[in-house]
Tab-separated table of C-alpha atoms and ligand atoms in Angstrom:
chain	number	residue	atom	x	y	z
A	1	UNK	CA	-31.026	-15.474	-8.472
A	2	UNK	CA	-30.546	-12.497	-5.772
A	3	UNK	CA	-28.357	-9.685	-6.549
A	4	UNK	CA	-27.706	-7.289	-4.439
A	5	UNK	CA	-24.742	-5.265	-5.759
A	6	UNK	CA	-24.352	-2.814	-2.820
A	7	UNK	CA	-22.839	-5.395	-1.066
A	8	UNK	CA	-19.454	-7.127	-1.311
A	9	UNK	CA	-17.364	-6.935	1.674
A	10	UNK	CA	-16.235	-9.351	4.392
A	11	UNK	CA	-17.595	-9.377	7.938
A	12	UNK	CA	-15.059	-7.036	9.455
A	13	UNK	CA	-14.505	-4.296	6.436
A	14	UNK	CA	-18.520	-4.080	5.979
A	15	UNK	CA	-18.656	-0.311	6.607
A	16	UNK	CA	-15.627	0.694	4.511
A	17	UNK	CA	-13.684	2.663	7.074
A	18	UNK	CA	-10.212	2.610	6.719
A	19	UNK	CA	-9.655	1.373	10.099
A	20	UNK	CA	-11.581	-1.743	10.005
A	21	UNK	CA	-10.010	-2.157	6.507
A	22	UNK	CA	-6.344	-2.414	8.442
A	23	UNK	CA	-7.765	-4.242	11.524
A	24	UNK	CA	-8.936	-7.013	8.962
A	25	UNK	CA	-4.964	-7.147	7.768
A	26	UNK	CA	-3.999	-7.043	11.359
A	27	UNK	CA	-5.868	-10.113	12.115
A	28	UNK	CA	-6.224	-12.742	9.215
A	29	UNK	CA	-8.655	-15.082	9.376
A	30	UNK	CA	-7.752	-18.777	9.386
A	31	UNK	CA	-8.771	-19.680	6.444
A	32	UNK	CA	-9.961	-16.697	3.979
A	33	UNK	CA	-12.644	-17.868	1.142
A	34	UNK	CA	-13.505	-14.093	0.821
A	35	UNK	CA	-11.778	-14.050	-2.946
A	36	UNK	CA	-8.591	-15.431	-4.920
A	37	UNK	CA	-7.681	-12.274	-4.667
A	38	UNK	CA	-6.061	-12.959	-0.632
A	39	UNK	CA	-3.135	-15.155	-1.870
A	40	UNK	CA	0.401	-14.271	-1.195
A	41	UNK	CA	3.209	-14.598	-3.411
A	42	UNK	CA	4.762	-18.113	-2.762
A	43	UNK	CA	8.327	-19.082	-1.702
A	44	UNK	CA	9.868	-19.645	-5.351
A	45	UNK	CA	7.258	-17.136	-6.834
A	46	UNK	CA	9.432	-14.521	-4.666
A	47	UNK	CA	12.746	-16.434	-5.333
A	48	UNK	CA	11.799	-15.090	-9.064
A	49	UNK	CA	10.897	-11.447	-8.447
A	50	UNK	CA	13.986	-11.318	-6.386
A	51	UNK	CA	16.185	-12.345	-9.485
A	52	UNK	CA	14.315	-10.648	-12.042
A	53	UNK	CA	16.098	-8.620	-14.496
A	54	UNK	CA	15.008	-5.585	-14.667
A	55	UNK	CA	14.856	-1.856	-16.616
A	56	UNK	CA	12.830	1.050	-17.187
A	57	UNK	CA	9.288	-0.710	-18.605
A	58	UNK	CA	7.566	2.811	-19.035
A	59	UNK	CA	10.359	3.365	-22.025
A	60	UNK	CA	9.780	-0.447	-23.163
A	61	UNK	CA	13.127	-1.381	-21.527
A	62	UNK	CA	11.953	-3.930	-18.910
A	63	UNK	CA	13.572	-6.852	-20.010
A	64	UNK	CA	11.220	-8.926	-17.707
A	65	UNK	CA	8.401	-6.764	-18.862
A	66	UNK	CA	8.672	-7.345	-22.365
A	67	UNK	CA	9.104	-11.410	-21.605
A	68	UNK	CA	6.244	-11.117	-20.162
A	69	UNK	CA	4.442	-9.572	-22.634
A	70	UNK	CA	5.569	-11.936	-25.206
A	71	UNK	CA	4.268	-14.809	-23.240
A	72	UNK	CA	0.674	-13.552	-23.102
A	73	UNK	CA	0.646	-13.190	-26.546
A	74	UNK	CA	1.480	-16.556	-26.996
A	75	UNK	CA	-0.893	-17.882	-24.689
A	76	UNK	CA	-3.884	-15.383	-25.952
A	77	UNK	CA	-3.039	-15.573	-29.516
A	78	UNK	CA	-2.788	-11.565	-29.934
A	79	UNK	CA	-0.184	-9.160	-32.148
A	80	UNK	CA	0.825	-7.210	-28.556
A	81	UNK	CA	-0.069	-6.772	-25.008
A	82	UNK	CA	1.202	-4.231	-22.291
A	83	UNK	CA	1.690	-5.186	-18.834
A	84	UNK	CA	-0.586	-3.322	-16.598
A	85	UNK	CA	-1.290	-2.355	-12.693
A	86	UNK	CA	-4.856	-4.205	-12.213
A	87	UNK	CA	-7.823	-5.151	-13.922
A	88	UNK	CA	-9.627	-2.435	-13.780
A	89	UNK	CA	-6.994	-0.346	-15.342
A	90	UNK	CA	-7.199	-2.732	-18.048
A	91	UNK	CA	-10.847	-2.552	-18.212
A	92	UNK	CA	-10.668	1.482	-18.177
A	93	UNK	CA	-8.159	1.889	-20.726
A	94	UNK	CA	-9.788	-0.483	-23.101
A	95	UNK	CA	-13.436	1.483	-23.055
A	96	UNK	CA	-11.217	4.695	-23.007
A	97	UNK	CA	-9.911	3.354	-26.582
A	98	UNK	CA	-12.955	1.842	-27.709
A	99	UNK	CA	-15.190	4.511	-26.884
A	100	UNK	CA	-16.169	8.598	-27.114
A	101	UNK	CA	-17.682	10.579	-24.246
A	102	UNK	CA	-21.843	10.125	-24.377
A	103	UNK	CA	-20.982	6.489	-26.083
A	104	UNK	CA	-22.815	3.298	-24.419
A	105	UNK	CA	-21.941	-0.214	-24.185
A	106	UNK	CA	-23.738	-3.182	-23.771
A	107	UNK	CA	-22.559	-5.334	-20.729
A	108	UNK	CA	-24.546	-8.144	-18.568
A	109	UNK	CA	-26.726	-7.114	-15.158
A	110	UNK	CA	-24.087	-8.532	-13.079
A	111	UNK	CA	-20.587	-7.214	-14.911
A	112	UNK	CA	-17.850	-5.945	-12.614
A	113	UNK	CA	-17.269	-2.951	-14.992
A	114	UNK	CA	-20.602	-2.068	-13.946
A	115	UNK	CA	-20.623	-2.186	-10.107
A	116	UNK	CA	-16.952	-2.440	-8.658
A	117	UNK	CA	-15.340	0.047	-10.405
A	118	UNK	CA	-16.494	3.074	-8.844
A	119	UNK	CA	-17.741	4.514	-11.642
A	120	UNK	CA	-15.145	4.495	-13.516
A	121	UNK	CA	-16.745	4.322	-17.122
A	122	UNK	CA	-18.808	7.507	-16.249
A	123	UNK	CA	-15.094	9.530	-14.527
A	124	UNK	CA	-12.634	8.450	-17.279
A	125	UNK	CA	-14.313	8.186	-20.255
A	126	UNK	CA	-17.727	9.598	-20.198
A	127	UNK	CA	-19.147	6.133	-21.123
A	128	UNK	CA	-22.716	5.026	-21.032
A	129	UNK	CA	-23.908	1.532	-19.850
A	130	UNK	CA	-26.722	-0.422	-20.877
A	131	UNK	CA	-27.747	-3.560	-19.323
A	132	UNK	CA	-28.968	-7.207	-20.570
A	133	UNK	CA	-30.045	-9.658	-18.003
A	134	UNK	CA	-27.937	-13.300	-18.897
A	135	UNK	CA	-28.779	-16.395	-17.649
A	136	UNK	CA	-26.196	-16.706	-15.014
A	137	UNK	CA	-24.213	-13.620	-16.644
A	138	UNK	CA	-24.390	-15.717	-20.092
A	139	UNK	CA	-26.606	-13.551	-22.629
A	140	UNK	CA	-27.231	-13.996	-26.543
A	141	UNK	CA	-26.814	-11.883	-29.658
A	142	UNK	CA	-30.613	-11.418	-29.754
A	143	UNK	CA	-30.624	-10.283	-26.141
A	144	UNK	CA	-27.538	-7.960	-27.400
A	145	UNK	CA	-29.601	-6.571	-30.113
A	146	UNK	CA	-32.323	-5.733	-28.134
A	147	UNK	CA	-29.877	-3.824	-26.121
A	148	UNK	CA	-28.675	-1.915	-29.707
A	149	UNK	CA	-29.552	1.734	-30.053
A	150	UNK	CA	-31.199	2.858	-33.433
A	151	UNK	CA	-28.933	5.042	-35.397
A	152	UNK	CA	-30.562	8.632	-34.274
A	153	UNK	CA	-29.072	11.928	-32.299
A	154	UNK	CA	-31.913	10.818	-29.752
A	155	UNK	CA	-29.273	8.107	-28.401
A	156	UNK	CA	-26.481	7.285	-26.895
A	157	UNK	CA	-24.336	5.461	-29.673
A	158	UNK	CA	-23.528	1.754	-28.641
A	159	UNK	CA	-20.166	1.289	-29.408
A	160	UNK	CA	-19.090	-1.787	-27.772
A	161	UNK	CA	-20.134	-5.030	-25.627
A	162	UNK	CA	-18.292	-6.322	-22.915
A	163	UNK	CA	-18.525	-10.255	-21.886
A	164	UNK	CA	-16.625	-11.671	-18.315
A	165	UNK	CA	-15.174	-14.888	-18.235
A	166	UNK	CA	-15.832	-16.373	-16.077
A	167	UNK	CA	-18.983	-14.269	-15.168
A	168	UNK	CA	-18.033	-13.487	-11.445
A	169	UNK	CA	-21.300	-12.406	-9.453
A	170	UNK	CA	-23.517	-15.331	-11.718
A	171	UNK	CA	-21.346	-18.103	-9.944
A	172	UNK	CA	-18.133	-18.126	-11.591
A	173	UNK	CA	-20.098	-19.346	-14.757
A	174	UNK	CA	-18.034	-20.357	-18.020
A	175	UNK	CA	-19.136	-18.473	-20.983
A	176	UNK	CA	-19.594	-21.885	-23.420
A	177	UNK	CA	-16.973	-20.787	-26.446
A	178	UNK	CA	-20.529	-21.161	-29.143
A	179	UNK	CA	-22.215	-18.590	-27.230
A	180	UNK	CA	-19.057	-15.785	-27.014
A	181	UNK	CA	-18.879	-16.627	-30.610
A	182	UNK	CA	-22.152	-15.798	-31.872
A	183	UNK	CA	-22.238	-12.830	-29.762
A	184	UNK	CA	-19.305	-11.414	-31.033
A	185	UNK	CA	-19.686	-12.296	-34.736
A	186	UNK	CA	-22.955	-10.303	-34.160
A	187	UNK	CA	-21.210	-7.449	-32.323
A	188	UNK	CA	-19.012	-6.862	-35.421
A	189	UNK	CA	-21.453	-7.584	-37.627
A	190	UNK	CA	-23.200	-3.997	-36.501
A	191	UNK	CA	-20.408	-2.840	-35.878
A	192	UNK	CA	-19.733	-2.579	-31.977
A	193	UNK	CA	-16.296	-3.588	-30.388
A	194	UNK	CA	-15.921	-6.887	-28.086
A	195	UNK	CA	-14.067	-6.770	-24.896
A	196	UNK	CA	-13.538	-9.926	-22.492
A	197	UNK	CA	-12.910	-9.119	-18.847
A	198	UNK	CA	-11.010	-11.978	-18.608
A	199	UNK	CA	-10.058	-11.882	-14.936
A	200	UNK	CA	-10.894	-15.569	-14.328
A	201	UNK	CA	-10.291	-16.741	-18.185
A	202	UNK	CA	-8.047	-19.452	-17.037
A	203	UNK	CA	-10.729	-20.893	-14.972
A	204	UNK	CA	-12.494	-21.178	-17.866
A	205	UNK	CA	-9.957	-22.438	-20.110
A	206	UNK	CA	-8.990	-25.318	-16.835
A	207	UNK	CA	-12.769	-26.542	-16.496
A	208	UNK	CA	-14.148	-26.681	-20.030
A	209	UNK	CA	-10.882	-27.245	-22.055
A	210	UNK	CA	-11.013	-24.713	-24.193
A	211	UNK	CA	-7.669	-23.057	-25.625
A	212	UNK	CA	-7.360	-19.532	-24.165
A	213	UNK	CA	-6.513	-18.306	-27.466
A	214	UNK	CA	-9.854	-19.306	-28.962
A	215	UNK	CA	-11.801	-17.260	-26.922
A	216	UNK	CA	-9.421	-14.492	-27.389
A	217	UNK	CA	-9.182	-14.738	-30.843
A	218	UNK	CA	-13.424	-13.405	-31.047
A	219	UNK	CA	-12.489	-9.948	-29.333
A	220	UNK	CA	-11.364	-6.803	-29.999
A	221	UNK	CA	-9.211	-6.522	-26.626
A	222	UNK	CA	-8.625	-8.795	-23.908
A	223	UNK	CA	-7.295	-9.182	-20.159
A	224	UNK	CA	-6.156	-11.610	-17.990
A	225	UNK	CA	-5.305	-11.058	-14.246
A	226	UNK	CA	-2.607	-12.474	-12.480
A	227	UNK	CA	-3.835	-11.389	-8.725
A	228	UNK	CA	-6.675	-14.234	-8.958
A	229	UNK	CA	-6.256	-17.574	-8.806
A	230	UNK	CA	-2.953	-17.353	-10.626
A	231	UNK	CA	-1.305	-16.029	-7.359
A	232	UNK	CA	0.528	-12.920	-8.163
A	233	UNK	CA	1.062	-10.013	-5.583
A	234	UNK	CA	0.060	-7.292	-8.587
A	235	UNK	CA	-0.939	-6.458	-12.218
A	236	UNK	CA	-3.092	-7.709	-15.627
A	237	UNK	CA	-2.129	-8.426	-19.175
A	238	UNK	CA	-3.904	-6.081	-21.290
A	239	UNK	CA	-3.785	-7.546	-25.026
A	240	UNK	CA	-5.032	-7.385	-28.514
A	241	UNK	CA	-3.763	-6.034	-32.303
A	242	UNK	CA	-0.538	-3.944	-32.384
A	243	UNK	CA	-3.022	-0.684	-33.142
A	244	UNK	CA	-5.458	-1.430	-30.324
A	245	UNK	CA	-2.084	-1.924	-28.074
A	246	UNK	CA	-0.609	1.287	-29.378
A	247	UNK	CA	-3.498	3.370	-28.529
A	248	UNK	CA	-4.090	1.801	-24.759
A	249	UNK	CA	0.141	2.771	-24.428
A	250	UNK	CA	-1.362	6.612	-24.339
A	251	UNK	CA	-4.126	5.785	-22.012
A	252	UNK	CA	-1.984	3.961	-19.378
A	253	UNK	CA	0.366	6.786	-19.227
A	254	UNK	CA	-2.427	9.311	-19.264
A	255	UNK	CA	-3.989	7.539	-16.349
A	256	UNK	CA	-0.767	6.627	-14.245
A	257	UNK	CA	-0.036	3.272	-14.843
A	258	UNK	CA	3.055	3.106	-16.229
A	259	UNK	CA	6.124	1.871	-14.299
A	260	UNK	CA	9.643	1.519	-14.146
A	261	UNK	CA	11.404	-1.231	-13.202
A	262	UNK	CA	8.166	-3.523	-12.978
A	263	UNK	CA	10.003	-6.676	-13.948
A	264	UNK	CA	9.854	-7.478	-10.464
A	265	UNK	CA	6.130	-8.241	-10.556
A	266	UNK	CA	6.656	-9.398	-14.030
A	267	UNK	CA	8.755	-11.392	-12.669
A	268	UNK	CA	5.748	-12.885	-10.083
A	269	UNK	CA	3.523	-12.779	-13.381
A	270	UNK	CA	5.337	-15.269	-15.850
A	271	UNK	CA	6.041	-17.416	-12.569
A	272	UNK	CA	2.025	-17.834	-12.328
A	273	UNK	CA	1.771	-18.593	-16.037
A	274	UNK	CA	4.598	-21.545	-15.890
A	275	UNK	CA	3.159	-22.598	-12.672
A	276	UNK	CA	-0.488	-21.930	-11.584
A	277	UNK	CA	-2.713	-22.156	-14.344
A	278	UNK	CA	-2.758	-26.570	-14.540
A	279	UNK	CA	-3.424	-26.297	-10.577
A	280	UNK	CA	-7.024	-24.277	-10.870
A	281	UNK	CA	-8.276	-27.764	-11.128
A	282	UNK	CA	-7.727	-27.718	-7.838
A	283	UNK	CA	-9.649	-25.263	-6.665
A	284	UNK	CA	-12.313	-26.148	-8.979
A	285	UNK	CA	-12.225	-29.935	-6.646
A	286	UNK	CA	-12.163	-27.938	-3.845
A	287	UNK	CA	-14.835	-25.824	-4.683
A	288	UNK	CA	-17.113	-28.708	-5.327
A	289	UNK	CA	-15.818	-30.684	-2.072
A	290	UNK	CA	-16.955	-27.768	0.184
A	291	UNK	CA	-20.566	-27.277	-1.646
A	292	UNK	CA	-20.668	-30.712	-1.266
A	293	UNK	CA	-19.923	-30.717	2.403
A	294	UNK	CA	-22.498	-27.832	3.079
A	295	UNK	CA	-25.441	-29.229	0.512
A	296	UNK	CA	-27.209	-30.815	3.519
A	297	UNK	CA	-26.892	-28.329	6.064
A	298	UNK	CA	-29.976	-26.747	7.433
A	299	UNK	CA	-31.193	-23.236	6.812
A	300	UNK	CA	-28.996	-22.961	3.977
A	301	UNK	CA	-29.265	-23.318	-0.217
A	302	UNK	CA	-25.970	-23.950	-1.925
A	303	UNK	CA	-25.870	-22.658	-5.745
A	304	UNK	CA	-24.730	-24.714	-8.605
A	305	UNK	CA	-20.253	-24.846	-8.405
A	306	UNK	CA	-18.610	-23.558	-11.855
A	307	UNK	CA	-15.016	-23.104	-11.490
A	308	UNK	CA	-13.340	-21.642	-7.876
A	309	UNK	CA	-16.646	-20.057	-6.290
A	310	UNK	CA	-19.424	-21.030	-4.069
A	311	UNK	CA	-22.413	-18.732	-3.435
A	312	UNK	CA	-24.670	-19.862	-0.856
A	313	UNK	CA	-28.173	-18.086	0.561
A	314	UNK	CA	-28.766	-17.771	4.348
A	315	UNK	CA	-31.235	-15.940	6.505
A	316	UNK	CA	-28.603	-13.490	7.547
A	317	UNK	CA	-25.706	-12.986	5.263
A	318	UNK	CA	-23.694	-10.450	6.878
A	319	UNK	CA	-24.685	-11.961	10.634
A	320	UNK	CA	-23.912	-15.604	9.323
A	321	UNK	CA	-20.252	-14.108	8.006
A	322	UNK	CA	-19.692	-12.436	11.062
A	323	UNK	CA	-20.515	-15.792	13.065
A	324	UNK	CA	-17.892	-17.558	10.831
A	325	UNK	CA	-15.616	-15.160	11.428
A	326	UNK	CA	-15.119	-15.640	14.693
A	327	UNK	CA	-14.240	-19.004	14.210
A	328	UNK	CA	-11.432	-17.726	11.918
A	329	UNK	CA	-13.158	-18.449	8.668
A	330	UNK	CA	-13.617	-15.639	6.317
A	331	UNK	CA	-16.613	-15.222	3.895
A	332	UNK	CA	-17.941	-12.150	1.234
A	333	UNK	CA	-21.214	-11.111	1.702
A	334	UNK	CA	-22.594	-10.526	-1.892
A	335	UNK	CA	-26.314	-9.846	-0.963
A	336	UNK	CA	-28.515	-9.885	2.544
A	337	UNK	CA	-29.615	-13.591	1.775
A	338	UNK	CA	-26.107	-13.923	0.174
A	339	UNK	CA	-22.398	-15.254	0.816
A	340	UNK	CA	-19.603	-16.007	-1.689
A	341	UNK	CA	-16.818	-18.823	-1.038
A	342	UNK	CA	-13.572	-18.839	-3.385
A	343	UNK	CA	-11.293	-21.449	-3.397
A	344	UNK	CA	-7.764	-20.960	-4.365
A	345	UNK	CA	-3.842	-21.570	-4.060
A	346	UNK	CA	-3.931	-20.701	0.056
A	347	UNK	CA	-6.660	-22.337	0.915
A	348	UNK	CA	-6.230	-26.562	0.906
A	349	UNK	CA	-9.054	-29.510	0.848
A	350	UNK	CA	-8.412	-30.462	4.542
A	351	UNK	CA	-9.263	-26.438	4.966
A	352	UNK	CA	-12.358	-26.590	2.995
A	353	UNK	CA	-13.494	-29.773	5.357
A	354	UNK	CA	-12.798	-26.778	8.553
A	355	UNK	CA	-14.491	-24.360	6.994
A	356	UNK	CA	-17.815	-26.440	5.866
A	357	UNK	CA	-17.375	-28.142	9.357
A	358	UNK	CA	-17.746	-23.679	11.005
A	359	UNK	CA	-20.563	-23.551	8.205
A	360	UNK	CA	-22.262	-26.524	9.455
A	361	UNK	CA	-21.877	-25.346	13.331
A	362	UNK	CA	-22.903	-21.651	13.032
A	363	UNK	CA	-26.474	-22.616	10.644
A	364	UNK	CA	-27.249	-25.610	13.301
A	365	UNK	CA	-26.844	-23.332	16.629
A	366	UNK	CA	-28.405	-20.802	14.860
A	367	UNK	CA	-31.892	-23.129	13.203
A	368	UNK	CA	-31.861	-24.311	16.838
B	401	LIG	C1	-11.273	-8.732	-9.902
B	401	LIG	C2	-12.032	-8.455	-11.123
B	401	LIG	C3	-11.770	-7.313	-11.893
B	401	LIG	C4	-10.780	-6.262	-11.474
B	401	LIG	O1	-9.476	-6.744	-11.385
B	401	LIG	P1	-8.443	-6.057	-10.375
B	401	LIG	O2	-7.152	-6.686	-10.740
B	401	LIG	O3	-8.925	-6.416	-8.995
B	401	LIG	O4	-8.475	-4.588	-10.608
B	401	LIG	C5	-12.493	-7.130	-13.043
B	401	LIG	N1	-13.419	-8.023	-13.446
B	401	LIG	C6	-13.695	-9.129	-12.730
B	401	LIG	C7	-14.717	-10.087	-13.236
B	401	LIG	C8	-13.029	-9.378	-11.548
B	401	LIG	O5	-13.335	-10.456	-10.826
């Protein structure tokens, strides 16, 4: 499998100016598979931020807040969780905890931690990464431990491993729950901390069954985000033991993320949890229905369907997304030969048919 981790953008923001950033927001495309990151709060969902009670979370007074807080410790099985901005802040503040400056940690080839967080291990926390190549961002203990540095000042000290679930550039692949748990009974065993992007967790938990909570329960600190296919307009559930929790309160101060009266997004937050975790099926169906629909179309190889995503190779990526485009239908490009599909709560099947019917269209005029 190609990666080419340079890229990630839609058609229109390709060059990262701001301008073409705002043009893109300007003009939506039709329908936009670039990431479940593009839905917008729904009708009720806002009906329930606008009624949220509310009070000053960065003093623990956010009634909303703390509700919130309680329910992700419910559903992850932890001791305490604080509500947070994004997932990277989680992801930040966790290795800021876990780790000291000139200390490494041990994440897959593919990990977002690694690529699409400018940097932010090296800025924040003087942190070290070290690579394993997974299958499909799935890797083993003994890949891990090849990965471990010997105990000597020669070294960077590996102090932690971080796993994603699902494994985002690899296809939206589910981490199976046998293989997290070996590799984190390992980790401890030699004494690194675990940490589970969980950004898509309940996309894992919706297509293989598995209780959140069991996953959780093998790391150190956990996340889930609520701006991916759960629908929110903002913010992540940072979670783990009371200490762990305790220590990451510094850390989101110290880096700015603590709010006031945030119940209003907490607000959009819980809404997701009571209402748009069961309906990630959905996407998953839809996911498959449009790989399905494209599977036969010239010039083009689909990729095995996991959860929500669809990556698919071209000749062109970034002229094949463009092409799309202009028939309103809105891809990433993840690689030159590469494009990325994501199905989720604003996107339905009859869409899916459009967009595979543009797909279809654009690889046919252009293998004529
Ligand atoms: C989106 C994403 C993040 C970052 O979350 P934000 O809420 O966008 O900051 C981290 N890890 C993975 C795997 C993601 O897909």
């Amino acid at each position: 499998m190609q990666f080419l981790f340079a890229y990630h953008t839609s058609a229109m923001t390709s060059n990262h100016t701001s301008s073409d950033r705002f043009r893109t927001s300007i003009v939506p495309p039709r329908i936009d598979l670039f990431s479940d990151t593009v839905t917008r709060p729904t009708q009720t969902m806002r009906a329930a931020m606008a009624e949220a009670e509310v009070g000053d979370e960065q003093r623990g007074e956010d009634p909303t807040v703390n509700r919130l807080r309680e329910r992700v410790c419910e559903l992850l099985g932890t001791e305490d969780a604080l509500f947070l901005p994004s997932g990277t802040m989680c992801n930040q503040i966790s290795l800021r905890v876990h780790c000291a400056p000139g200390d490494e940690i041990i994440t897959d080839v593919s990990a977002h931690v690694r690529h699409y967080e400018s940097g932010g291990p090296a800025a924040l926390s003087g942190v070290n990464i070290t690579t394993v190549t997974g299958t499909d961002g799935v890797f083993s203990a003994a890949q891990m431990l090849q990965a471990l540095r010997p105990d000597d000042n020669h070294f960077p000290p590996s102090r932690a491993v971080v796993l994603e679930q699902t494994a985002n550039l690899p296809g939206g692949v589910v981490w199976p729950l046998e293989a997290m748990r070996d590799v984190c009974a390992t980790a401890e065993k030699h004494g690194l901390r675990s940490h589970l992007d969980g950004a898509r967790l309940f996309n894992a938990v919706v297509a293989d069954g598995v209780p959140a909570a069991d996953y959780c329960a093998l790391f150190d600190s956990v996340w889930i985000d609520f701006t991916k296919g759960l629908g929110a307009p903002v913010g992540a559930a940072l979670a783990g033991s009371a200490d762990f929790i305790r220590r990451a309160w510094r850390f989101k101060h110290q880096f700015g993320g603590a709010m006031r009266q945030s119940g209003v997004i907490a607000a959009a937050a819980l809404y997701a949890l009571d209402h748009h975790i069961d309906r990630l099926a959905e996407d998953h169906r839809n996911a498959r229905r449009f790989a399905e629909a494209i599977a036969g179309v010239p010039g083009l190889t689909v990729e095995p369907v996991h959860t929500n995503m669809v990556f698919f190779q071209v000749a062109d990526a970034s002229g094949f997304a463009k092409a799309t485009l202009a028939h309103g239908v809105q891809f990433s490009v993840v690689g030159p030969n590469r494009l990325r599909a994501v199905t989720h709560l604003d996107v339905t099947a009859s869409q899916v048919d459009e967009a595979a019917e543009v797909v279809r269209r654009v690889a046919v005029s252009w293998s004529a």
